[in-house]
Short mmCIF file of C-alpha atoms in Angstrom, two decimals:
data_model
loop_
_atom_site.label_atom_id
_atom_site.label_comp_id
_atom_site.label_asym_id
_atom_site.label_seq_id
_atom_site.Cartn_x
_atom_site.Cartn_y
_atom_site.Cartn_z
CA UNK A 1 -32.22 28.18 -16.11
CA UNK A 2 -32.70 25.28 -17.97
CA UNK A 3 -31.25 24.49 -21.21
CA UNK A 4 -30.56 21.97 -23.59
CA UNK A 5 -26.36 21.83 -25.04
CA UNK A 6 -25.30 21.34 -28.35
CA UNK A 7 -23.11 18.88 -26.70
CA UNK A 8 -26.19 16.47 -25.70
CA UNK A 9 -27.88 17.63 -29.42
CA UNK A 10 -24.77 16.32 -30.87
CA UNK A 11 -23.98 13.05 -28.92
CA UNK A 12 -27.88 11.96 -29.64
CA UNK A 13 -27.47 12.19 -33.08
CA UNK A 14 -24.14 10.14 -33.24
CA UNK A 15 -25.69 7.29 -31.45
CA UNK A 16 -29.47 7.56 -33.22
CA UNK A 17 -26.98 7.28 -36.51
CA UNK A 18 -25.16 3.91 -35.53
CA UNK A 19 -28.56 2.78 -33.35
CA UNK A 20 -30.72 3.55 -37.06
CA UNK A 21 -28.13 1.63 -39.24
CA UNK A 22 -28.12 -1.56 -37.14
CA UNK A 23 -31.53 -1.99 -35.72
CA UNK A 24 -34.76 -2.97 -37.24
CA UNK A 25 -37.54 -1.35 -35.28
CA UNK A 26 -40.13 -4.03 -33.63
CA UNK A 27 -42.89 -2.52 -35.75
CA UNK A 28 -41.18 -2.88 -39.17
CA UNK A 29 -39.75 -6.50 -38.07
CA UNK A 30 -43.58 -7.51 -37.27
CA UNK A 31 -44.63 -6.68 -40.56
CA UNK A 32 -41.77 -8.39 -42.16
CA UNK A 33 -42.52 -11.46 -40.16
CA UNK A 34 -46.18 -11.40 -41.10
CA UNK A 35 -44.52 -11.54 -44.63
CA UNK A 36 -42.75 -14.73 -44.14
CA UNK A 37 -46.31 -15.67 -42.52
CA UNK A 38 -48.47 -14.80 -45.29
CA UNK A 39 -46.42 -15.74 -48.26
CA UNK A 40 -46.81 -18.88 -50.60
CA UNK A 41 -44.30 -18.15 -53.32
CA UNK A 42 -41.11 -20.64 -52.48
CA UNK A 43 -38.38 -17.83 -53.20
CA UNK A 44 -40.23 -14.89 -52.14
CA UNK A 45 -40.37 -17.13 -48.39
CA UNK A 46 -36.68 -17.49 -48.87
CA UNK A 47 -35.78 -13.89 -49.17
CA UNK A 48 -38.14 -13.01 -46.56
CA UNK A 49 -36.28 -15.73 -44.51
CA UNK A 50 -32.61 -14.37 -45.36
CA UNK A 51 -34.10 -10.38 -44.35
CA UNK A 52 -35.13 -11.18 -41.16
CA UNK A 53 -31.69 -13.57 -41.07
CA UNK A 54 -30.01 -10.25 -41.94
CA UNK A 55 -31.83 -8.29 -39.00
CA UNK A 56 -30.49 -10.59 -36.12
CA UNK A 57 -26.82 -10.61 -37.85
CA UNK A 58 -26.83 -7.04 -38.36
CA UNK A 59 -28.05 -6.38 -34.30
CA UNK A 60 -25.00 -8.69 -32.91
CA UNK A 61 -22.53 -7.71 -34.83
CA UNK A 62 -23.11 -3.74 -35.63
CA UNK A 63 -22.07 -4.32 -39.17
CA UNK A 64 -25.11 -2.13 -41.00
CA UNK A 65 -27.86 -3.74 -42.10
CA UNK A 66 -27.45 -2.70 -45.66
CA UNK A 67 -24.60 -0.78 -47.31
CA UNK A 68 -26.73 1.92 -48.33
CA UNK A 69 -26.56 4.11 -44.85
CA UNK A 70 -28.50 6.69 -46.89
CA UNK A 71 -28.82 10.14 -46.60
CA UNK A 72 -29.16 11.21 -43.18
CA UNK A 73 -32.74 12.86 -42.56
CA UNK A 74 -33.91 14.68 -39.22
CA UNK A 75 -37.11 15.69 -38.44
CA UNK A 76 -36.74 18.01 -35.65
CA UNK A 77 -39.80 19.34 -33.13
CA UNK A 78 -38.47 22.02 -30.97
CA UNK A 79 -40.51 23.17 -27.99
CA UNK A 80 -41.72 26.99 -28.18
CA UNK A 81 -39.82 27.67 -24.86
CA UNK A 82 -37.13 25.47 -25.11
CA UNK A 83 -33.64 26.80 -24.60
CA UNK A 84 -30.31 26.04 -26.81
CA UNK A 85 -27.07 26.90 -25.02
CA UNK A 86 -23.51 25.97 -26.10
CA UNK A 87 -23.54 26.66 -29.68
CA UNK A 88 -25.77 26.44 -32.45
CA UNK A 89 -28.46 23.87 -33.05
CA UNK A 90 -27.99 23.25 -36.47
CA UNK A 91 -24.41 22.51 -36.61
CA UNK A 92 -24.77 20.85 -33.23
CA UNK A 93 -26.93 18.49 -35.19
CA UNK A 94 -24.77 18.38 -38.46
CA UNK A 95 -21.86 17.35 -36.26
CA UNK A 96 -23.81 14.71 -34.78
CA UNK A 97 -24.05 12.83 -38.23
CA UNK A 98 -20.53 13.54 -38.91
CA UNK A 99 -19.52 11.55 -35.88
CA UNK A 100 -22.01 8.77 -36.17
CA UNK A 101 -21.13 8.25 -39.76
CA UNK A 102 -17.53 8.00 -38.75
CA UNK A 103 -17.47 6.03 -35.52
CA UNK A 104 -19.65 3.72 -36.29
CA UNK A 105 -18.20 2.61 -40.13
CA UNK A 106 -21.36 3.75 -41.99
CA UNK A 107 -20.49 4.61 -45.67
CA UNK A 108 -20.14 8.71 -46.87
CA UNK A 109 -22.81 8.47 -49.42
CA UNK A 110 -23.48 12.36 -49.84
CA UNK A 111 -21.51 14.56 -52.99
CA UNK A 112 -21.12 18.12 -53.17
CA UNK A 113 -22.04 19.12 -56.21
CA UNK A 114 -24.75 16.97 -57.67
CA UNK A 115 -24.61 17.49 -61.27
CA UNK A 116 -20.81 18.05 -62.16
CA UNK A 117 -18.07 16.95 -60.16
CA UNK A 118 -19.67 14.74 -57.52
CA UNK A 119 -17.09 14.95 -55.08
CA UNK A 120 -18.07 12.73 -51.89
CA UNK A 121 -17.99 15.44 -48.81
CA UNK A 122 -16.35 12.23 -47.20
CA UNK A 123 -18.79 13.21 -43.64
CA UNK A 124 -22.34 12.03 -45.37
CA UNK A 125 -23.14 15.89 -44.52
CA UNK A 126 -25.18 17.70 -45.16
CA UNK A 127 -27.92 16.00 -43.26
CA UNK A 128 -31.45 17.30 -44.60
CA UNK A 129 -32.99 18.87 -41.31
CA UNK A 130 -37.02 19.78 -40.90
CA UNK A 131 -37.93 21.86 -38.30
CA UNK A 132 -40.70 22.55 -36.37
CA UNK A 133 -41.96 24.32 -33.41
CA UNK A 134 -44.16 22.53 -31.24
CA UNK A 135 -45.63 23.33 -27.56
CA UNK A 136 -43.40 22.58 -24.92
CA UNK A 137 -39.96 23.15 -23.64
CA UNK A 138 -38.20 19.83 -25.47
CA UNK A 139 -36.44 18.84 -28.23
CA UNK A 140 -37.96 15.27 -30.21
CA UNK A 141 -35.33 15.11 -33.17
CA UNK A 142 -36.76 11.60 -35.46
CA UNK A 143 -33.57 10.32 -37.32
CA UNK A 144 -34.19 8.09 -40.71
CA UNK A 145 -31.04 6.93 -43.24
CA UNK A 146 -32.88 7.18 -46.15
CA UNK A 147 -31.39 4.97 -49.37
CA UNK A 148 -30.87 5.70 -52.61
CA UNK A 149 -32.41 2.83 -54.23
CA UNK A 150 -35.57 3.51 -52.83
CA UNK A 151 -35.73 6.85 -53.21
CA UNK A 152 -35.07 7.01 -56.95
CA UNK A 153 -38.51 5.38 -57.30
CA UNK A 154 -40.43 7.56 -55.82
CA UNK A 155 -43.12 10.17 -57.85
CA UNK A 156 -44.88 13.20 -57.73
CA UNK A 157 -48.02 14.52 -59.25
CA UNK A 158 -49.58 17.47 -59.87
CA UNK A 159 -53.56 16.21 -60.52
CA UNK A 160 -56.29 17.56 -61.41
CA UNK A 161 -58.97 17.95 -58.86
CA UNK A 162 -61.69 15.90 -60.53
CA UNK A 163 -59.85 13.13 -60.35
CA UNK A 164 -60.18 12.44 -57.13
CA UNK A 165 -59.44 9.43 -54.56
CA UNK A 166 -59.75 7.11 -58.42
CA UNK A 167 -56.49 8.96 -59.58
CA UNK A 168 -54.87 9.54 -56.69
CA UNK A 169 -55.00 5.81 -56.07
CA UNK A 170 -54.34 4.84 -60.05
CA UNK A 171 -50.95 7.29 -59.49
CA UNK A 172 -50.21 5.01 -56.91
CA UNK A 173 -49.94 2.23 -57.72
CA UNK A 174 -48.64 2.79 -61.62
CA UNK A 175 -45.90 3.79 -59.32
CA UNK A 176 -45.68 0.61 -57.19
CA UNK A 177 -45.52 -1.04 -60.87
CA UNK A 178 -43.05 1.01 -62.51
CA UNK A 179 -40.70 0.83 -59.25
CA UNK A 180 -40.86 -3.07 -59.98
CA UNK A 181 -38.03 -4.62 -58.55
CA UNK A 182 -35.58 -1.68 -57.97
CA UNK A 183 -36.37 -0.03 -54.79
CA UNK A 184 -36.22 -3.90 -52.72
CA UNK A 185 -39.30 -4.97 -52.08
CA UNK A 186 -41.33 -5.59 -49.94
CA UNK A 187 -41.61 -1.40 -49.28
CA UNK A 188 -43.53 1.17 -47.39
CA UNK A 189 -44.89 3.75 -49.36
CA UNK A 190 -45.44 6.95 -47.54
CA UNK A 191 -48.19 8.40 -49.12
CA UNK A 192 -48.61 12.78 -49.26
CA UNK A 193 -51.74 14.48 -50.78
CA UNK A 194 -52.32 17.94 -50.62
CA UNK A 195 -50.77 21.06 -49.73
CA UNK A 196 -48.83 22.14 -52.46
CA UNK A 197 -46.19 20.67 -55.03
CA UNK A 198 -43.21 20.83 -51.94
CA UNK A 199 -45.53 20.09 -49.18
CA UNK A 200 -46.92 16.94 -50.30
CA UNK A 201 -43.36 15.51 -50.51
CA UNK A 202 -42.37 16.78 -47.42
CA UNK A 203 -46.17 14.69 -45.84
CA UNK A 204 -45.32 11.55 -48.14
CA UNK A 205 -41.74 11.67 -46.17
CA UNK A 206 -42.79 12.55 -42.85
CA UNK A 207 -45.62 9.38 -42.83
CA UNK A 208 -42.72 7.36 -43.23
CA UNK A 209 -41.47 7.59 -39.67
CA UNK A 210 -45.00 6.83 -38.10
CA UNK A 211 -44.68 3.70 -36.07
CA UNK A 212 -46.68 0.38 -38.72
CA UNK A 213 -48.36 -0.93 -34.96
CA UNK A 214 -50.77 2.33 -34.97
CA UNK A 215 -53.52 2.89 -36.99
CA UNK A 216 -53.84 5.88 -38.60
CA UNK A 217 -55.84 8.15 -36.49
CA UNK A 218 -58.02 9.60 -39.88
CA UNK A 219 -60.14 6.57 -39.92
CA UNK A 220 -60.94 7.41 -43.42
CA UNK A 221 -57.25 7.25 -44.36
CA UNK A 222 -56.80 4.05 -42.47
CA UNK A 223 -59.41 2.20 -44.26
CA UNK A 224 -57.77 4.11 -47.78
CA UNK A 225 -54.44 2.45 -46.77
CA UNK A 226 -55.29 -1.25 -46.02
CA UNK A 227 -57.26 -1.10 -49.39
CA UNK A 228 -54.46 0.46 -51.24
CA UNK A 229 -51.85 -2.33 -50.00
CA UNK A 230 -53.76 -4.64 -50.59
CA UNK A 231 -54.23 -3.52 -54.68
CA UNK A 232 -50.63 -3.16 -54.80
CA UNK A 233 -50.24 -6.64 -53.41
CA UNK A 234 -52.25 -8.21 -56.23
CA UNK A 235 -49.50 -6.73 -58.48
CA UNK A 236 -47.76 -10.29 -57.71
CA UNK A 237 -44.24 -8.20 -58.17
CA UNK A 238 -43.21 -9.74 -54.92
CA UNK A 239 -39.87 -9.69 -52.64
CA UNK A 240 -36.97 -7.87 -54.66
CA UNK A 241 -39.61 -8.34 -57.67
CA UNK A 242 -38.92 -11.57 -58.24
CA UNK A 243 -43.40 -13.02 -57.57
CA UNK A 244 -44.76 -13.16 -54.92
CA UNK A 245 -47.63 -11.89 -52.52
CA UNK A 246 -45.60 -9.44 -50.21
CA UNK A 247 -45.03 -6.09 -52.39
CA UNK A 248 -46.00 -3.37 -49.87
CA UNK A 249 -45.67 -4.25 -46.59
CA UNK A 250 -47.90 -1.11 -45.35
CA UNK A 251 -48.96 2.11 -46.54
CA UNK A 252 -48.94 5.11 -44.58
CA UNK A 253 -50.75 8.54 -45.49
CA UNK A 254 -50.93 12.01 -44.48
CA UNK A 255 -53.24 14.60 -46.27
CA UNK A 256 -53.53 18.54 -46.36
CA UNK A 257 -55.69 21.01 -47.33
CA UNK A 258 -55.08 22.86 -50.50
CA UNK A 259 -55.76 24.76 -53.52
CA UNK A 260 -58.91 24.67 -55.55
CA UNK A 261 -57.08 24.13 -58.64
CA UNK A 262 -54.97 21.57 -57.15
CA UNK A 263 -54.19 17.77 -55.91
CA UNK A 264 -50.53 17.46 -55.21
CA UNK A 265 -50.05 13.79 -54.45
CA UNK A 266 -46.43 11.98 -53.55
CA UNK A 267 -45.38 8.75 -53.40
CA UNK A 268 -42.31 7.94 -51.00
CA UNK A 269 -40.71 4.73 -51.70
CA UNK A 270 -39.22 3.17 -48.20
CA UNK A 271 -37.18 -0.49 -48.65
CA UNK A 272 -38.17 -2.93 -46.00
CA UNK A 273 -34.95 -1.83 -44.77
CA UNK A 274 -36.96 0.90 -42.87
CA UNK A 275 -34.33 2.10 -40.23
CA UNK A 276 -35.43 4.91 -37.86
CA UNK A 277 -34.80 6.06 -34.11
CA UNK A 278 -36.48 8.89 -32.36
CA UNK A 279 -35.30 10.99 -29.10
CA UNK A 280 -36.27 13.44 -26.65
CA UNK A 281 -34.14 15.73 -24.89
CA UNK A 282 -34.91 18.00 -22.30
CA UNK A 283 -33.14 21.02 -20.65
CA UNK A 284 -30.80 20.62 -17.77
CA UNK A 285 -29.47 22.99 -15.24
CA UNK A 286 -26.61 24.61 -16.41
CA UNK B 1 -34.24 -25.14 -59.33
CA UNK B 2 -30.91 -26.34 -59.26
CA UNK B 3 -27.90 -24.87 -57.07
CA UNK B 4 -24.47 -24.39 -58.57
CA UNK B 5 -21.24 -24.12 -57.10
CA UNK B 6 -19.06 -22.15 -59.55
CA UNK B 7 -15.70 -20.21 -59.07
CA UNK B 8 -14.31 -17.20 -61.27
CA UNK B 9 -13.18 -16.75 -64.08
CA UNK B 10 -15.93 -18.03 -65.62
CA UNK B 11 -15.78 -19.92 -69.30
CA UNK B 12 -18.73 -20.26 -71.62
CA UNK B 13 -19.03 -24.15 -70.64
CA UNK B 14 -20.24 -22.66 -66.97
CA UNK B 15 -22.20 -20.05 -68.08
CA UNK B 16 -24.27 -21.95 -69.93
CA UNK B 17 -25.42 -24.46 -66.86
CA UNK B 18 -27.61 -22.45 -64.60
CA UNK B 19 -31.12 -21.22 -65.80
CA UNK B 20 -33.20 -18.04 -64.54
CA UNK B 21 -34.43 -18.93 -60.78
CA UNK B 22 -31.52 -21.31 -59.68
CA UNK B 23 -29.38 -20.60 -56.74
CA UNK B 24 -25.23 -19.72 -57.55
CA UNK B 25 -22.65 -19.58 -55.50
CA UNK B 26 -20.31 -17.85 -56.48
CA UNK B 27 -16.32 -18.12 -55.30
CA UNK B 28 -12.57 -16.89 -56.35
CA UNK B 29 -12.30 -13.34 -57.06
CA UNK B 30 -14.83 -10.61 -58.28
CA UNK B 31 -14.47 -6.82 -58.83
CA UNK B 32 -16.43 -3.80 -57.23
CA UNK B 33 -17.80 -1.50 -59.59
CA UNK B 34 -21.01 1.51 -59.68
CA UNK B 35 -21.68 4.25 -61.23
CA UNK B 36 -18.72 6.64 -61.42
CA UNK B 37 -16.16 2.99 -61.86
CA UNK B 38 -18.34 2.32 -64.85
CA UNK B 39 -18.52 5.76 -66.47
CA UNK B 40 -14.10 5.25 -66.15
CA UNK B 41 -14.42 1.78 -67.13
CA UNK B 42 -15.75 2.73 -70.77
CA UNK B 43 -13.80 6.11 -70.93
CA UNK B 44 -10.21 3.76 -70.71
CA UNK B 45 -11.90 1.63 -73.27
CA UNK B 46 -13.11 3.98 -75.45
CA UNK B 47 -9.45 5.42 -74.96
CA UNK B 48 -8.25 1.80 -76.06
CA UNK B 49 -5.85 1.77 -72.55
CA UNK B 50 -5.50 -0.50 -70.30
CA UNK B 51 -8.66 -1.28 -67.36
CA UNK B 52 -7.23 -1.69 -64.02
CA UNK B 53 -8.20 -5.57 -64.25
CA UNK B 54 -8.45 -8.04 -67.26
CA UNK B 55 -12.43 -8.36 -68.27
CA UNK B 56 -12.22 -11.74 -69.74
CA UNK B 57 -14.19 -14.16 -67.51
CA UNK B 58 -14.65 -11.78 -64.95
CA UNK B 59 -17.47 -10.71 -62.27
CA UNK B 60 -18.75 -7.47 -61.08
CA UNK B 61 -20.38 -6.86 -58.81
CA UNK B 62 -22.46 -4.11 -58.30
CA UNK B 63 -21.70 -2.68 -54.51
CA UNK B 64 -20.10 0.21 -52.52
CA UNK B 65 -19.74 -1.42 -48.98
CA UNK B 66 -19.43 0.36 -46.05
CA UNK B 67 -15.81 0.75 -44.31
CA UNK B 68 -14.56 -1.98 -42.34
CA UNK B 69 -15.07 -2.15 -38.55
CA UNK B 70 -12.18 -2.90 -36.43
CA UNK B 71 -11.34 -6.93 -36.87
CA UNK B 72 -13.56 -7.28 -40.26
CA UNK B 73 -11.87 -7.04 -44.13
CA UNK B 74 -15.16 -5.40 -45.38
CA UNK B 75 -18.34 -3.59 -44.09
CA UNK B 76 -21.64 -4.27 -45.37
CA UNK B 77 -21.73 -5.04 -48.98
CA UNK B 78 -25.20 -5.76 -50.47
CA UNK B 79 -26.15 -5.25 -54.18
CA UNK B 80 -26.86 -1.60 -55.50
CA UNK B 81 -29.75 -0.87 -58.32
CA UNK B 82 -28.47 -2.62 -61.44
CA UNK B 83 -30.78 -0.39 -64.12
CA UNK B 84 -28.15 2.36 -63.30
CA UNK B 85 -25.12 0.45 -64.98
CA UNK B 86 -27.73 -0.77 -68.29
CA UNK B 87 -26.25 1.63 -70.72
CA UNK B 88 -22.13 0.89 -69.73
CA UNK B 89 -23.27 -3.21 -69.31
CA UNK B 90 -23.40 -4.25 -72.88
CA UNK B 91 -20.14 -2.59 -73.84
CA UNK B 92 -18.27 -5.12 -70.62
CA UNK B 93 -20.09 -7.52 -71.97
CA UNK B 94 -18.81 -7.47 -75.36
CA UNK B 95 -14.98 -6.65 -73.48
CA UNK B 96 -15.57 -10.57 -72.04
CA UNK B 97 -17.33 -9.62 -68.68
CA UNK B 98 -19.04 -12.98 -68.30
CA UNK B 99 -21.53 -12.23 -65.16
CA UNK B 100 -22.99 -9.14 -62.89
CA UNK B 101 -24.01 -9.05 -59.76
CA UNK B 102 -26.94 -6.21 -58.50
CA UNK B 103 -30.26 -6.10 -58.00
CA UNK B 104 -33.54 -5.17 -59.74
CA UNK B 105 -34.36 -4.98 -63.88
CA UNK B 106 -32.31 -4.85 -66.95
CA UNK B 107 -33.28 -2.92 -69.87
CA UNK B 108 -33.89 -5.18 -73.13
CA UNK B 109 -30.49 -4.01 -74.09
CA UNK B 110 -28.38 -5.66 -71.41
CA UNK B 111 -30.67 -8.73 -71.75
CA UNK B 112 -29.89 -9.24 -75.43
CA UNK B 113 -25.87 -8.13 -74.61
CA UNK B 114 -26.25 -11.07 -71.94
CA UNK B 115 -27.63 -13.82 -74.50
CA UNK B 116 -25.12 -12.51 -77.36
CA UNK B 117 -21.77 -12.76 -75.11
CA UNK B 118 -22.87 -16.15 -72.84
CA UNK B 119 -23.05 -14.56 -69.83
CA UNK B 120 -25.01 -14.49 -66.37
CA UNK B 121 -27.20 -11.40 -64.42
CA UNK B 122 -26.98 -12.79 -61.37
CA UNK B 123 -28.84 -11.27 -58.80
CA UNK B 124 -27.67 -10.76 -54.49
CA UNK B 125 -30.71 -9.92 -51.79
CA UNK B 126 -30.77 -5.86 -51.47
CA UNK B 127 -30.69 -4.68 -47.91
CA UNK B 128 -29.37 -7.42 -46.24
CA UNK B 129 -25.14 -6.29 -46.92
CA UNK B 130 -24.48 -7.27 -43.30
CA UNK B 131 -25.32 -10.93 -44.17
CA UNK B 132 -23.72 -10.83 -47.69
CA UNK B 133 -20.54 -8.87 -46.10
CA UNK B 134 -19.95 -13.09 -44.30
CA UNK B 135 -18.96 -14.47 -47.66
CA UNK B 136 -16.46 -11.76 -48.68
CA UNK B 137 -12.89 -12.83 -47.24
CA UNK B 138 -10.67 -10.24 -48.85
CA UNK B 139 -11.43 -6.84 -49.90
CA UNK B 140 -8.30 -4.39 -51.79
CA UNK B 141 -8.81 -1.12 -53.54
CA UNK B 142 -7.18 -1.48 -57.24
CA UNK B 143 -8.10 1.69 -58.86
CA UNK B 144 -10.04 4.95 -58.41
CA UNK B 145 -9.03 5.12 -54.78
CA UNK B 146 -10.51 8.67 -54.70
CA UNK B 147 -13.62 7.70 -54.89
CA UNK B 148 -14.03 5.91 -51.89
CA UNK B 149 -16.77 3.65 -51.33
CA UNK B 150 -16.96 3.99 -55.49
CA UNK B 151 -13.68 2.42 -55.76
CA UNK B 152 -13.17 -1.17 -58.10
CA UNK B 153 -12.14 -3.36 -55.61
CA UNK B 154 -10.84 -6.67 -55.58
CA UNK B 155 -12.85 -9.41 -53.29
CA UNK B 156 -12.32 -12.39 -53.10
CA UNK B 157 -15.28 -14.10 -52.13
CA UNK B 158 -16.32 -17.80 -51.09
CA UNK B 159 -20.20 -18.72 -51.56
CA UNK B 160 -21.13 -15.45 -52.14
CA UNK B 161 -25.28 -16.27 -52.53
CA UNK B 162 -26.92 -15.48 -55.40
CA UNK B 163 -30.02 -15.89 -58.16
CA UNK B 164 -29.84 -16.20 -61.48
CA UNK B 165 -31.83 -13.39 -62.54
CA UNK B 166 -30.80 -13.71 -66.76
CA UNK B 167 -29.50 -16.39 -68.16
CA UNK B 168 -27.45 -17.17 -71.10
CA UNK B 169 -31.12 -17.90 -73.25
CA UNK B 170 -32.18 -14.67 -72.32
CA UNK B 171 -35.08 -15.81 -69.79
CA UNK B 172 -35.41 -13.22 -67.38
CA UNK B 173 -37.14 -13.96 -63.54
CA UNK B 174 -38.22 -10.72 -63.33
CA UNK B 175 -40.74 -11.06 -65.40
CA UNK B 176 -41.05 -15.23 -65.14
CA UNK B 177 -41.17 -14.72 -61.38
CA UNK B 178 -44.80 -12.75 -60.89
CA UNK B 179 -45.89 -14.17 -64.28
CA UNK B 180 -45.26 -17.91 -62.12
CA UNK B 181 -47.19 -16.31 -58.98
CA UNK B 182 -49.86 -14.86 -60.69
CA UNK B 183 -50.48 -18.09 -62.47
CA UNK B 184 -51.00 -19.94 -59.44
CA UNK B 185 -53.06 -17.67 -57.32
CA UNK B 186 -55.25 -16.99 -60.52
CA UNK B 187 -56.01 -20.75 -60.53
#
């Protein structure tokens, strides 16, 4: 029979977590370039100039392209008939961090308790896994280091109905504004609406992974996030918020249905340090 | 804009050169400090002992770098939000802390602190700590070893790049920096 070890889970995740930490995807690079293309404020070019400076240092010589490594987030898509042998998946994936985060010098940013003691857990575990079950018999695991910095910035909202695309779209963008300069700009928002007060932060995360080359297949929602990017980038807050044009480098949206009474709406705040690998495994003979 | 070559400690008669928007290198030695180092930092004071370093003319930077690779003194080291250290800021300030190094807004607060005590917010690129990490030629834990990457370190740095982000008047680029944009595309 075929299955798929814990042993294979774990190695995977080790190297997605060094892989992530020192490599700039083509997609986010392109946009980042476009940046440096489009942009007419003198120091805005020059920070633009020293990110993508940063990306080619970072590749060669494996030292992380920020010191934030983040938290370590999986999205996970097991296949309905897809078999696990050698352990259990979980902790297969758990120890997968712990070894990336140690063999390849990434920093322990994750505390135990987070309100009293903070103690570092010294293995940037626990790793915030999201599973689900998909046709199939393989295992996609998506891998993002998501910083702190950015993700302090980022908002909820609980509208009301009636407000519609107007307030979902005033939400965002008071939030692009009050972020300012703290979450290093130019950023991706990931954009959730719908579902209900969780889900919508769990859609605003997940758009975050989708790769910036593809449009979003909701051509109403692709339209929605071109426009939206382009409000944010008349905000003139700019590269690290210092002016400029490039604020948002793209926006990327998933939506829901929900409850009458309700439009959930979240706003994920990615840096344009937007690190993420993805990876398919599938069963072997035993 | 102008672009300064300065080395720590820093006097008065330095601080008062650069102006929000010019470039700073900065040289000599600096201190690591965040969150938890800072919360310590103002218990010892407010306990009237002794800090683990002498404030007067000093730098801190803002960073908890990654550990060091095989062959290199520090990991990457890039800037970490600076809003988070606004309420323990003012109090260094007024200890003789004469510039800080993060990223991102200061509260009205730290900008007034900054003007009253001569000193500099300068400000490092966030996300690129692997390119920052080049300047930093010695890195040595000097308190709080137990909290790791939250540890004050020592560095000594040469050319570490940076922006002047407040200066000693009080002018502040993150607000002169869009408002300078804006100006120019509205025109």
């Amino acid at each position: 029979m075929k299955t798929i070890n814990c042993r294979d889970i774990t190695k995977c995740v080790k190297d997605m977590c060094i892989e992530a930490n020192t490599t700039i995807t083509p997609d986010v690079t392109k946009k980042i370039e476009d940046a440096l293309n489009t942009e007419t404020h003198p120091l805005a070019k020059e920070i633009i100039k020293q990110i993508l400076e940063n990306i080619v240092y970072s590749k060669k010589t494996k030292i992380p392209l920020c010191q934030d490594t983040g938290v370590a987030i999986i999205f996970a898509e097991i296949g309905q008939n897809a078999v696990i042998s050698g352990g259990n998946i979980s902790e297969a994936i758990q120890n997968g961090v712990k070894q990336g985060y140690k063999d390849g010098y990434l920093r322990n940013s994750m505390v135990f308790d987070p309100a009293i003691k903070r103690e570092n857990t010294n293995t940037n575990t626990p790793a915030i896994i999201y599973w689900d079950v998909v046709p199939g018999d393989k295992l996609t695991m998506h891998f993002t280091p998501k910083g702190g910095g950015s993700e302090n910035m980022s908002r909820i909202a609980m509208l009301k109905p009636t407000q519609g695309e107007k307030g979902i779209e005033e939400f965002i963008i008071e939030t692009v504004k009050i972020a300012g300069g703290n979450p290093c700009p130019p950023i991706i928002l990931g954009i959730g609406i719908g579902g209900s007060f969780d889900r919508c932060a769990y859609l605003a995360k997940k758009s975050l992974l989708q790769n910036l080359d593809k449009k979003n297949e909701d051509q109403k929602l692709a339209a929605w996030e071109e426009h939206i990017k382009d409000k944010c980038n008349e905000l003139g807050i700019g590269p690290m918020g210092l002016g400029g044009l490039n604020t948002v480098l793209a926006v990327n949206m998933l939506w829901e249905p929900c409850h009458i009474a309700s439009l959930p709406v979240a706003v994920n705040i990615q840096c344009h340090c937007a690190r993420h690998q993805t990876a398919v495994l599938s069963g072997k003979e035993d | 804009m102008k672009t300064w070559n300065i080395t720590t400690p820093l006097t008065d008669s330095i601080t008062i050169l650069p102006t929000a928007g010019d470039t700073v290198y900065i040289s000599g030695i600096i201190y690591t400090a965040r969150d938890t180092a800072h919360k310590r930092l103002i218990e010892i004071m407010n306990q009237k002992k002794t800090l683990p370093f002498e404030l007067k003319g000093q730098v801190i930077f803002f960073v908890g770098p990654t550990p060091p690779p095989p062959g290199y003194e520090i990991g990457s080291a890039g800037p970490t939000t600076s809003g988070r250290m606004d309420i323990f800021s003012p109090k260094l300030l007024d200890g003789g802390l004469k510039a800080m190094i993060g990223k991102g807004p200061r509260s009205m607060q730290v900008v007034e602190s900054i003007v009253k005590n001569n000193a500099l917010y300068l400000i490092a690129v966030g996300g690129i700590g692997a390119l920052i990490s080049k300047s930093i030629k010695k890195s040595t834990v000097i308190a709080f070893p137990e909290l790791g990457t939250e540890a004050v370190r020592e560095l000594e740095v040469d050319k570490l790049p940076t922006i002047v982000g407040i200066d000693v008047k009080g002018n502040d680029l993150y607000k002169r920096g869009p408002e300078s944009y804006l100006s120019k595309i509205i025109k």
